[in-house]
Every structure is written in structure tokens, then in C-alpha cells.
Coordinates of C-alpha atoms in Angstrom, one line a residue:
X140 CA 35.0 29.2 9.8
X141 CA 32.1 27.7 11.7
X142 CA 32.7 24.5 13.8
X143 CA 31.2 21.3 12.3
X144 CA 28.2 19.5 13.8
X145 CA 30.5 16.7 14.8
X146 CA 32.3 19.2 17.1
X147 CA 29.2 21.0 18.3
X148 CA 27.2 18.0 19.5
X149 CA 29.9 16.6 21.9
X150 CA 30.5 20.2 23.0
X151 CA 26.8 20.6 23.8
X152 CA 26.8 17.3 25.7
X153 CA 29.9 18.4 27.7
X154 CA 28.3 21.8 28.6
X155 CA 25.1 19.9 29.6
X156 CA 27.1 17.7 31.8
X157 CA 28.9 20.7 33.4
X158 CA 25.5 22.3 34.1
X159 CA 24.2 19.1 35.8
X160 CA 27.4 18.7 37.9
X161 CA 27.3 22.3 38.9
X162 CA 23.7 22.0 40.0
X163 CA 24.6 18.8 41.9
X164 CA 27.5 20.6 43.7
X165 CA 25.3 23.5 44.7
X166 CA 22.6 21.2 46.0
X167 CA 25.0 19.0 47.9
X168 CA 26.6 22.0 49.5
X169 CA 23.1 23.1 50.9
X170 CA 23.2 22.3 54.7
X171 CA 21.5 19.1 55.6
X172 CA 18.4 20.0 57.5
X173 CA 16.6 17.2 59.4
X174 CA 13.7 19.5 60.3
X175 CA 13.3 20.8 56.7
X176 CA 11.8 24.1 55.7
X177 CA 14.7 26.5 56.1
X178 CA 16.4 25.7 52.8
X179 CA 13.6 27.1 50.6
X180 CA 13.5 23.8 48.6
X181 CA 10.0 22.3 48.3
X182 CA 6.6 23.7 48.8
X183 CA 3.2 23.7 47.0
X184 CA 2.8 22.0 43.7
X185 CA -0.1 20.5 41.7
X186 CA 0.6 17.7 39.2
X187 CA -1.1 14.6 37.7
X188 CA 0.1 11.1 38.5
X189 CA 0.4 8.2 36.0
X190 CA -3.2 7.2 36.6
X191 CA -4.5 10.7 35.6
X192 CA -5.3 11.7 39.2
X193 CA -4.4 15.3 40.3
X194 CA -2.0 15.3 43.3
X195 CA -0.4 18.0 45.3
X196 CA 2.2 18.3 48.1
X197 CA -0.6 17.6 50.5
X198 CA -0.9 14.1 49.2
X199 CA 2.8 13.6 50.1
X200 CA 2.5 15.0 53.6
X201 CA 2.7 12.5 56.4
X202 CA 5.4 10.3 54.9
X203 CA 9.0 11.1 53.9
X204 CA 9.5 11.0 50.1
X205 CA 12.1 11.1 47.4
X206 CA 11.6 13.5 44.5
X207 CA 13.6 13.2 41.2
X208 CA 13.1 15.3 38.1
X209 CA 13.8 13.7 34.6
X210 CA 12.1 12.6 31.5
X211 CA 11.3 9.3 29.7
X212 CA 13.4 10.1 26.6
X213 CA 16.5 10.6 28.7
X214 CA 19.2 8.3 27.3
X215 CA 21.1 7.4 30.4
X216 CA 20.9 9.5 33.6
X217 CA 17.2 9.0 34.3
X218 CA 17.0 5.2 33.7
X219 CA 20.2 4.8 35.7
X220 CA 18.9 6.8 38.6
X221 CA 15.5 5.1 38.6
X222 CA 17.2 1.7 38.6
X223 CA 19.5 2.8 41.5
X224 CA 16.4 4.0 43.4
X225 CA 14.7 0.6 42.7
X226 CA 17.8 -1.1 44.1
X227 CA 17.8 1.0 47.2
X228 CA 14.1 0.3 47.8
X229 CA 14.8 -3.4 47.5
X230 CA 17.7 -3.2 49.9
X231 CA 15.5 -1.4 52.4
X232 CA 13.2 -4.3 52.7
X233 CA 9.8 -3.6 54.4
X234 CA 11.1 -0.2 55.6
X235 CA 10.8 1.0 52.0
X236 CA 7.0 1.1 52.4
X237 CA 7.4 4.0 54.8
X238 CA 8.9 6.1 51.8
X239 CA 7.1 7.5 48.7
X240 CA 9.1 8.0 45.6
X241 CA 8.1 10.5 42.8
X242 CA 9.6 10.8 39.3
X243 CA 8.5 14.3 38.0
X244 CA 8.9 14.7 34.3
X245 CA 10.5 17.9 33.0
X246 CA 9.0 17.1 29.5
X247 CA 5.3 17.3 29.8
X248 CA 4.9 17.7 26.0
X249 CA 5.8 14.0 25.5
X250 CA 5.4 12.5 29.0
X251 CA 1.6 12.0 29.4
X252 CA 0.3 9.9 32.3
X253 CA 0.1 6.9 30.0
X254 CA 3.7 7.3 28.8
X255 CA 5.0 7.6 32.4
X256 CA 3.0 4.5 33.4
X257 CA 4.5 2.4 30.7
X258 CA 8.0 3.8 31.3
X259 CA 7.9 3.3 35.0
X260 CA 6.8 -0.4 34.7
X261 CA 10.4 -1.2 34.2
X262 CA 11.3 0.0 37.7
X263 CA 10.1 -0.5 41.3
X264 CA 6.3 -0.3 41.3
X265 CA 6.4 2.1 44.3
X266 CA 7.8 4.8 42.1
X267 CA 5.0 7.3 41.1
X268 CA 5.2 9.3 37.9
X269 CA 4.1 12.9 37.9
X270 CA 3.4 15.2 35.0
X271 CA 1.0 18.1 34.2
X272 CA 0.7 21.2 32.0
X273 CA 3.9 22.9 31.1
X274 CA 3.0 25.6 33.6
X275 CA 2.4 23.1 36.4
X276 CA 5.7 21.3 35.7
X277 CA 7.6 24.6 35.5
X278 CA 6.1 25.7 38.8
X279 CA 7.2 22.4 40.5
X280 CA 10.7 22.7 39.1
X281 CA 10.9 26.2 40.5
X282 CA 9.5 25.1 43.9
X283 CA 12.3 22.6 44.2
X284 CA 14.9 25.0 43.0
X285 CA 15.7 22.5 40.1
X286 CA 16.8 23.3 36.6
X287 CA 15.2 22.2 33.3
X288 CA 15.7 23.5 29.8
X289 CA 14.6 22.3 26.4
X290 CA 17.5 21.9 24.0
X291 CA 16.8 21.6 20.2
X292 CA 18.3 18.7 18.4
X293 CA 18.4 17.4 14.8
X294 CA 15.3 17.1 12.6
X295 CA 13.0 19.0 15.0
X296 CA 13.8 16.6 17.9
X297 CA 14.9 17.9 21.3
X298 CA 16.3 16.8 24.6
X299 CA 16.0 18.2 28.1
X300 CA 18.8 19.4 30.4
X301 CA 17.7 19.0 34.0
X302 CA 18.9 18.7 37.6
X303 CA 19.9 15.1 38.3
X304 CA 19.5 15.2 42.1
X305 CA 17.3 13.0 44.2
X306 CA 15.7 15.1 46.9
X307 CA 14.9 13.6 50.3
X308 CA 11.9 15.4 51.8
X309 CA 10.5 14.8 55.2
X310 CA 6.9 14.1 56.2
X311 CA 6.2 17.9 56.5
X312 CA 7.4 18.6 52.9
X313 CA 10.7 20.0 54.2
X314 CA 14.0 19.4 52.4
X315 CA 16.3 17.1 54.3
X316 CA 19.1 16.6 51.8
X317 CA 20.3 15.2 48.4
X318 CA 20.5 11.4 48.3
X319 CA 23.9 9.9 47.3
X320 CA 23.2 7.0 44.9
X321 CA 26.8 6.7 43.8
X322 CA 27.6 3.8 46.2
X323 CA 26.3 0.3 46.9
X324 CA 22.5 0.3 47.3
X325 CA 22.8 -1.2 50.8
X326 CA 24.8 1.8 52.0
X327 CA 22.2 4.3 50.7
X328 CA 19.4 2.1 52.2
X329 CA 21.1 2.1 55.6
X330 CA 21.5 5.9 55.6
X331 CA 17.9 6.4 54.5
X332 CA 16.7 4.0 57.2
X333 CA 18.4 6.2 59.8
X334 CA 16.7 9.3 58.5
X335 CA 13.1 7.9 58.2

């Protein structure tokens, strides 16, 4: 006897959650590296921002930045994380201007530059949206040792499983560590302030 859809859907959501938690555990166990570079996380990428301009890792060099992978159709993790990042930027005050934040879609089929621009208008204006061709996005995901997978849904719809970490990168594009947003924004802001 085959399991019903009402059983399979929650089971699929549970498995997706386990994948995200496992990825988070792996990433948070990576040694924190203030100098960056030794972890193998980060490197060359070429994407398109929400204004349609081609950008690469060279455009991010010279300033520390946060990198978060997600997608605009994400029901809860992505909007929650983007709001948490917005709260941290607000808590940092003027020091937040020394930090760049990039939201990289893992769903380039739906997330055009225009879609990202509209979506991100609900969050801190300093958050930059990045997309590109499926190949460019896949290369960026691989460069950051992230995870993304298309999961079919009902009626031809789909969702995306993805790494839900916020990467802190230094001004030389080196990985510093994963940012902990599961605490008051003022605490995360204070920690980031010490690392910038």
C-alpha cells in the first residue's frame, strides 16, 4: 500500500528540514578563520544584480560582506532571515555601511533581476539581490559549498531546498564564519562590529 499525499508532504518537509539543519551543523563546525581563504568556501563568481548589472567577487573585494542563498518563493526561512539581517543592520547603526549584504537566488528560473528588486524592497535597502543563468547560479552555490536542489510539487509547481546559512566573508573574499541570527539583533550586531 502506497503512503497518501497527506503523509508524503509533511515527510518531504521534515527531510528538507533535516538537510538544512545538517548543512548548518557542518558549516558551523568549520573552524572560524579571521584571515579567510583556508576553508575552501568562497571564490570567483559572476552574477547579475537586481539592476541588471553583471557583478563578480571583485566587486565585493575591499569590504566585508554577508552572503545568503535563498529564493523569493521561499515561504518562511528566507523572509525571516532577510528580516533578521535587516534588524542587525539597523542595530549596527552607521557601522553597517562598512558591510555589504548579498541575497543570491537559488531559483534563477523565477527570480529575475526585477523580481529580486521588488522582493527586496520589503527589507533593508542595503541588501543586494543577485541572480544569473542557471549555470552561473550553480557555480556560485558550488563556490560557497552551499546546497540547492529543485523539488517538484503539485500541479507542476516546485520549491527549492537550500543551505540556510549566512556567510561572513572578509574584504579579501575569504570565509570568516557563519553568522548566528538566532539571538537578539543587538548581540549579532555587536559580534559583527568586532569582526569588521
